PDB file of C-alpha atoms in Angstrom:
ATOM      1  CA  MET A  19      -7.258 -19.567 -23.778  1.00 59.00           C
ATOM      2  CA  ALA A  20      -7.351 -19.957 -19.552  1.00 63.00           C
ATOM      3  CA  GLU A  21      -4.016 -22.017 -20.724  1.00 68.00           C
ATOM      4  CA  ASN A  22      -2.716 -18.770 -22.447  1.00 70.00           C
ATOM      5  CA  ASN A  23      -3.406 -15.759 -19.897  1.00 80.00           C
ATOM      6  CA  ALA A  24      -1.085 -19.104 -17.393  1.00 78.00           C
ATOM      7  CA  GLN A  25       1.729 -18.718 -19.878  1.00 85.00           C
ATOM      8  CA  ASN A  26       1.704 -14.634 -20.423  1.00 90.00           C
ATOM      9  CA  LYS A  27       0.733 -14.333 -16.904  1.00 91.00           C
ATOM     10  CA  ALA A  28       4.390 -16.381 -16.060  1.00 93.00           C
ATOM     11  CA  LYS A  29       5.435 -14.238 -19.122  1.00 95.00           C
ATOM     12  CA  LEU A  30       4.931 -11.153 -18.143  1.00 95.00           C
ATOM     13  CA  ILE A  31       6.314 -11.910 -14.537  1.00 96.00           C
ATOM     14  CA  SER A  32       9.916 -13.631 -15.429  1.00 96.00           C
ATOM     15  CA  GLU A  33      10.571 -10.066 -17.031  1.00 97.00           C
ATOM     16  CA  THR A  34       9.561  -8.116 -14.717  1.00 97.00           C
ATOM     17  CA  ARG A  35      11.006  -9.596 -12.364  1.00 97.00           C
ATOM     18  CA  ARG A  36      13.977  -9.894 -14.568  1.00 96.00           C
ATOM     19  CA  ARG A  37      14.179  -6.170 -15.678  1.00 96.00           C
ATOM     20  CA  PHE A  38      13.485  -4.838 -11.995  1.00 96.00           C
ATOM     21  CA  GLU A  39      16.781  -6.223 -11.311  1.00 94.00           C
ATOM     22  CA  ALA A  40      18.822  -5.305 -14.381  1.00 94.00           C
ATOM     23  CA  GLU A  41      17.538  -2.483 -14.635  1.00 93.00           C
ATOM     24  CA  TYR A  42      17.162  -0.177 -11.426  1.00 93.00           C
ATOM     25  CA  VAL A  43      18.209  -3.181  -8.290  1.00 92.00           C
ATOM     26  CA  THR A  44      21.995  -2.866  -9.892  1.00 84.00           C
ATOM     27  CA  GLU A  45      21.860   0.940  -9.366  1.00 76.00           C
ATOM     28  CA  LYS A  46      19.105   2.022  -7.482  1.00 74.00           C
ATOM     29  CA  SER A  47      19.913  -1.128  -4.242  1.00 75.00           C
ATOM     30  CA  GLU A  48      20.754   1.026  -1.327  1.00 89.00           C
ATOM     31  CA  LYS A  49      16.836   2.478  -2.125  1.00 93.00           C
ATOM     32  CA  TYR A  50      15.563  -1.078  -1.857  1.00 95.00           C
ATOM     33  CA  ASP A  51      14.451  -2.660   1.729  1.00 96.00           C
ATOM     34  CA  SER A  52      16.103  -6.604   0.657  1.00 94.00           C
ATOM     35  CA  ARG A  53      13.202  -7.818   1.765  1.00 96.00           C
ATOM     36  CA  ASP A  54      11.106  -6.219  -0.281  1.00 96.00           C
ATOM     37  CA  VAL A  55      13.658  -7.070  -3.650  1.00 95.00           C
ATOM     38  CA  GLU A  56      13.239 -10.489  -2.314  1.00 96.00           C
ATOM     39  CA  ARG A  57      10.120 -11.164  -1.770  1.00 95.00           C
ATOM     40  CA  LEU A  58       9.388  -9.064  -5.511  1.00 95.00           C
ATOM     41  CA  GLN A  59      11.498 -12.213  -6.685  1.00 96.00           C
ATOM     42  CA  GLN A  60       9.570 -14.869  -5.017  1.00 95.00           C
ATOM     43  CA  ASP A  61       6.089 -13.790  -4.782  1.00 93.00           C
ATOM     44  CA  GLY A  62       4.151 -14.188  -8.290  1.00 92.00           C
ATOM     45  CA  ASN A  63       0.690 -12.509  -6.575  1.00 90.00           C
ATOM     46  CA  TRP A  64       2.900  -8.959  -5.385  1.00 91.00           C
ATOM     47  CA  VAL A  65       4.114  -9.181  -8.934  1.00 94.00           C
ATOM     48  CA  GLU A  66       0.744  -9.808 -10.572  1.00 93.00           C
ATOM     49  CA  SER A  67      -0.032  -6.850  -8.706  1.00 91.00           C
ATOM     50  CA  TYR A  68       1.489  -4.060  -9.838  1.00 94.00           C
ATOM     51  CA  LEU A  69       1.567  -5.107 -13.479  1.00 94.00           C
ATOM     52  CA  TYR A  70      -2.601  -5.294 -12.210  1.00 91.00           C
ATOM     53  CA  TRP A  71      -2.507  -1.735 -12.158  1.00 90.00           C
ATOM     54  CA  ARG A  72      -0.272  -1.209 -14.875  1.00 93.00           C
ATOM     55  CA  HIS A  73      -2.552  -3.125 -17.790  1.00 93.00           C
ATOM     56  CA  ASN A  74       0.533  -5.667 -18.128  1.00 94.00           C
ATOM     57  CA  VAL A  75       3.175  -2.711 -19.332  1.00 96.00           C
ATOM     58  CA  VAL A  76       6.250  -3.638 -17.831  1.00 97.00           C
ATOM     59  CA  ASP A  77       8.067  -0.124 -18.715  1.00 97.00           C
ATOM     60  CA  GLU A  78       5.092   1.595 -16.290  1.00 97.00           C
ATOM     61  CA  THR A  79       4.993  -1.673 -14.010  1.00 97.00           C
ATOM     62  CA  LEU A  80       9.033  -0.708 -13.170  1.00 97.00           C
ATOM     63  CA  LYS A  81       8.272   2.840 -12.038  1.00 96.00           C
ATOM     64  CA  MET A  82       5.549   2.170 -11.085  1.00 96.00           C
ATOM     65  CA  LEU A  83       7.917  -1.202  -8.444  1.00 96.00           C
ATOM     66  CA  ASP A  84      10.787   1.283  -8.368  1.00 95.00           C
ATOM     67  CA  GLU A  85       8.430   4.223  -6.741  1.00 95.00           C
ATOM     68  CA  SER A  86       6.338   1.781  -4.461  1.00 96.00           C
ATOM     69  CA  PHE A  87      10.357  -0.075  -3.382  1.00 96.00           C
ATOM     70  CA  GLN A  88      11.496   3.912  -2.303  1.00 95.00           C
ATOM     71  CA  TRP A  89       9.086   4.884  -0.120  1.00 96.00           C
ATOM     72  CA  ARG A  90       8.216   1.399   1.562  1.00 96.00           C
ATOM     73  CA  LYS A  91      11.851   1.967   2.833  1.00 96.00           C
ATOM     74  CA  GLU A  92      11.575   5.757   3.134  1.00 95.00           C
ATOM     75  CA  PHE A  93       8.921   4.237   5.683  1.00 95.00           C
ATOM     76  CA  SER A  94      10.878   1.022   6.789  1.00 96.00           C
ATOM     77  CA  VAL A  95       7.349  -0.770   6.124  1.00 96.00           C
ATOM     78  CA  ASN A  96       8.473  -3.700   6.732  1.00 96.00           C
ATOM     79  CA  ASP A  97       9.307  -3.352  10.244  1.00 96.00           C
ATOM     80  CA  LEU A  98       6.422  -1.012  10.957  1.00 96.00           C
ATOM     81  CA  SER A  99       4.340  -2.599  14.169  1.00 95.00           C
ATOM     82  CA  GLU A 100       2.095  -2.030  17.065  1.00 94.00           C
ATOM     83  CA  SER A 101       4.555  -0.940  18.954  1.00 95.00           C
ATOM     84  CA  SER A 102       6.527   1.612  16.701  1.00 94.00           C
ATOM     85  CA  ILE A 103       3.311   3.018  16.740  1.00 94.00           C
ATOM     86  CA  PRO A 104       2.511   5.574  18.939  1.00 95.00           C
ATOM     87  CA  ARG A 105      -0.681   4.143  21.435  1.00 95.00           C
ATOM     88  CA  TRP A 106      -1.923   7.482  21.842  1.00 94.00           C
ATOM     89  CA  LEU A 107      -2.633   7.209  18.247  1.00 93.00           C
ATOM     90  CA  LEU A 108      -3.247   2.935  18.100  1.00 92.00           C
ATOM     91  CA  GLU A 109      -5.902   3.510  20.918  1.00 93.00           C
ATOM     92  CA  LEU A 110      -8.249   7.150  19.488  1.00 92.00           C
ATOM     93  CA  GLY A 111     -10.002   4.844  17.330  1.00 92.00           C
ATOM     94  CA  GLY A 112      -9.593   6.787  14.139  1.00 92.00           C
ATOM     95  CA  ILE A 113      -7.789   4.509  11.418  1.00 93.00           C
ATOM     96  CA  TYR A 114      -7.744   0.616  12.080  1.00 94.00           C
ATOM     97  CA  LEU A 115      -9.843  -2.687  10.577  1.00 94.00           C
ATOM     98  CA  HIS A 116     -12.542  -3.353  11.772  1.00 95.00           C
ATOM     99  CA  GLY A 117     -15.915  -5.244  10.193  1.00 95.00           C
ATOM    100  CA  TYR A 118     -16.900  -6.472   6.246  1.00 95.00           C
ATOM    101  CA  ASP A 119     -19.149  -5.215   3.412  1.00 94.00           C
ATOM    102  CA  LYS A 120     -22.267  -7.440   1.312  1.00 95.00           C
ATOM    103  CA  GLU A 121     -19.296  -8.680  -0.459  1.00 93.00           C
ATOM    104  CA  GLY A 122     -17.159  -9.690   2.266  1.00 93.00           C
ATOM    105  CA  ASN A 123     -14.838  -7.401   1.710  1.00 92.00           C
ATOM    106  CA  LYS A 124     -12.575  -5.793   4.483  1.00 93.00           C
ATOM    107  CA  LEU A 125     -13.587  -1.917   5.472  1.00 95.00           C
ATOM    108  CA  PHE A 126     -10.351   0.116   6.174  1.00 95.00           C
ATOM    109  CA  TRP A 127     -12.770   2.532   8.702  1.00 96.00           C
ATOM    110  CA  ILE A 128     -10.716   6.827   8.968  1.00 93.00           C
ATOM    111  CA  ARG A 129     -12.614   8.337  11.357  1.00 93.00           C
ATOM    112  CA  VAL A 130     -12.108  11.912  10.245  1.00 91.00           C
ATOM    113  CA  LYS A 131     -13.312  13.400  13.591  1.00 88.00           C
ATOM    114  CA  TYR A 132      -9.919  12.649  15.382  1.00 87.00           C
ATOM    115  CA  HIS A 133      -7.631  14.306  11.715  1.00 85.00           C
ATOM    116  CA  ILE A 134      -6.629  17.724  12.846  1.00 80.00           C
ATOM    117  CA  LYS A 135      -3.863  19.037  10.420  1.00 83.00           C
ATOM    118  CA  ASP A 136      -0.831  18.637  12.410  1.00 84.00           C
ATOM    119  CA  GLN A 137       2.576  18.488  11.066  1.00 85.00           C
ATOM    120  CA  LYS A 138       3.945  16.924  14.129  1.00 90.00           C
ATOM    121  CA  THR A 139       1.798  14.112  13.872  1.00 90.00           C
ATOM    122  CA  ILE A 140       1.569  13.645  10.399  1.00 92.00           C
ATOM    123  CA  MET A 141       4.403  11.045   9.981  1.00 94.00           C
ATOM    124  CA  ASP A 142       2.281   8.807  12.705  1.00 94.00           C
ATOM    125  CA  LYS A 143      -0.461   9.094  11.698  1.00 94.00           C
ATOM    126  CA  LYS A 144       0.636   8.085   7.578  1.00 95.00           C
ATOM    127  CA  LYS A 145       2.424   5.396   8.787  1.00 96.00           C
ATOM    128  CA  LEU A 146      -0.468   3.610  11.089  1.00 96.00           C
ATOM    129  CA  ILE A 147      -2.311   3.963   7.284  1.00 96.00           C
ATOM    130  CA  ALA A 148       0.062   2.048   5.901  1.00 96.00           C
ATOM    131  CA  PHE A 149       1.194  -0.077   9.736  1.00 96.00           C
ATOM    132  CA  TRP A 150      -2.892  -0.916   8.683  1.00 95.00           C
ATOM    133  CA  LEU A 151      -1.983  -1.708   4.995  1.00 94.00           C
ATOM    134  CA  GLU A 152       0.745  -3.665   5.506  1.00 93.00           C
ATOM    135  CA  ARG A 153      -0.800  -5.757   8.085  1.00 93.00           C
ATOM    136  CA  TYR A 154      -4.107  -6.342   5.629  1.00 93.00           C
ATOM    137  CA  ALA A 155      -2.352  -6.918   2.868  1.00 89.00           C
ATOM    138  CA  LYS A 156       0.072  -9.518   4.089  1.00 88.00           C
ATOM    139  CA  ARG A 157      -3.006 -11.548   5.599  1.00 89.00           C
ATOM    140  CA  GLU A 158      -5.176 -11.192   2.714  1.00 85.00           C
ATOM    141  CA  ASN A 159      -2.603 -10.959  -0.587  1.00 76.00           C
ATOM    142  CA  GLY A 160      -4.362  -9.145  -2.839  1.00 75.00           C
ATOM    143  CA  LYS A 161      -8.206  -9.421  -1.816  1.00 86.00           C
ATOM    144  CA  PRO A 162      -9.969  -6.135  -2.324  1.00 90.00           C
ATOM    145  CA  ILE A 163     -10.524  -3.432   1.122  1.00 93.00           C
ATOM    146  CA  THR A 164     -12.758  -0.468   0.885  1.00 93.00           C
ATOM    147  CA  VAL A 165     -12.446   2.479   2.143  1.00 93.00           C
ATOM    148  CA  MET A 166     -15.122   4.263   5.018  1.00 93.00           C
ATOM    149  CA  PHE A 167     -14.168   8.079   5.252  1.00 92.00           C
ATOM    150  CA  ASP A 168     -16.268   8.092   8.984  1.00 92.00           C
ATOM    151  CA  MET A 169     -17.089  11.986   8.723  1.00 90.00           C
ATOM    152  CA  SER A 170     -20.047  12.259  11.473  1.00 90.00           C
ATOM    153  CA  GLU A 171     -18.399  14.842  14.572  1.00 87.00           C
ATOM    154  CA  THR A 172     -17.326  16.416  11.606  1.00 84.00           C
ATOM    155  CA  GLY A 173     -15.480  19.838  11.975  1.00 79.00           C
ATOM    156  CA  LEU A 174     -13.421  22.576  10.450  1.00 77.00           C
ATOM    157  CA  ASN A 175      -9.627  21.741  11.014  1.00 74.00           C
ATOM    158  CA  SER A 176     -10.581  17.971  10.370  1.00 73.00           C
ATOM    159  CA  ILE A 177      -9.958  18.223   6.634  1.00 77.00           C
ATOM    160  CA  ASP A 178      -6.321  18.108   5.489  1.00 84.00           C
ATOM    161  CA  MET A 179      -6.721  16.911   1.418  1.00 87.00           C
ATOM    162  CA  ASP A 180      -3.127  16.736   1.672  1.00 91.00           C
ATOM    163  CA  PHE A 181      -3.653  13.178   4.386  1.00 91.00           C
ATOM    164  CA  VAL A 182      -6.645  12.178   1.614  1.00 90.00           C
ATOM    165  CA  ARG A 183      -3.796  12.489  -0.962  1.00 93.00           C
ATOM    166  CA  PHE A 184      -1.374  10.410   0.666  1.00 95.00           C
ATOM    167  CA  ILE A 185      -4.559   8.052   1.244  1.00 93.00           C
ATOM    168  CA  ILE A 186      -5.778   7.619  -2.339  1.00 92.00           C
ATOM    169  CA  ASN A 187      -1.507   7.320  -3.441  1.00 93.00           C
ATOM    170  CA  CYS A 188      -1.087   4.030  -1.431  1.00 94.00           C
ATOM    171  CA  PHE A 189      -3.627   2.189  -3.547  1.00 91.00           C
ATOM    172  CA  LYS A 190      -2.334   4.297  -6.460  1.00 89.00           C
ATOM    173  CA  VAL A 191       0.779   3.713  -6.009  1.00 90.00           C
ATOM    174  CA  TYR A 192       1.828   1.039  -2.963  1.00 92.00           C
ATOM    175  CA  TYR A 193      -1.235  -1.128  -2.349  1.00 90.00           C
ATOM    176  CA  PRO A 194      -1.953  -1.812  -6.351  1.00 86.00           C
ATOM    177  CA  LYS A 195      -4.989  -3.574  -6.211  1.00 82.00           C
ATOM    178  CA  TYR A 196      -6.402  -3.779  -2.799  1.00 85.00           C
ATOM    179  CA  LEU A 197      -8.914  -0.417  -3.001  1.00 75.00           C
ATOM    180  CA  CYS A 198     -12.781  -1.652  -4.267  1.00 58.00           C
ATOM    181  CA  LYS A 199     -13.852  -0.537  -7.632  1.00 55.00           C
TER     182      LYS A 199
END
C-alpha cells in the first residue's frame, strides 16, 4: 500500500514536471524566474506541496504553478534579502518569525498595530511577507507554520483587508501546505 502511494506520487510529480515544461515553460519562459523552473525539476517536495494543495489533480496544479511562478518573478522572491527590505520596516518589528506553537510549528507574527494602510509602503510590506515566507520555506521545506495576528492596541486605521487577502493568498497559492490546519 505504502509502495503504491509512493509510486503514484512519483508518477504525479513526473507528469506535473513534464507537462509544466511542455505546456507552460515553452510558451511563457520569460514570465518565470529560471531558478523556479529549475527547482521544480529538482525538488520533489516542492512539486508535491502544490499537488497536495490541489488534491493531486495535475491540471489544477499546473494552473497554480503558473500563477505562483509569475508572482514569484514579479516579487523577485529568489532575490529578496534583508538588504532588499527597507531597514525601518525590519526594525519596526511588525512582521517576523519567532517562537513555536504547542505542536512545534514556527509562529509567524503580524503585529497589526504597526500596519497603517498606505499606498507608498504596501509593496514593501508585501515583499516583507514574501521575504519571511521564502526564508522559512527554504529552511523548513514544507513544515507547517502558524500565523498569529496580534491585534493588541490596534485601531481602525490598522485594518487593511486588502493586505489580509494578500497574506491569505500567499498561503493559498504561493506557499501551499505551510499553513497549519
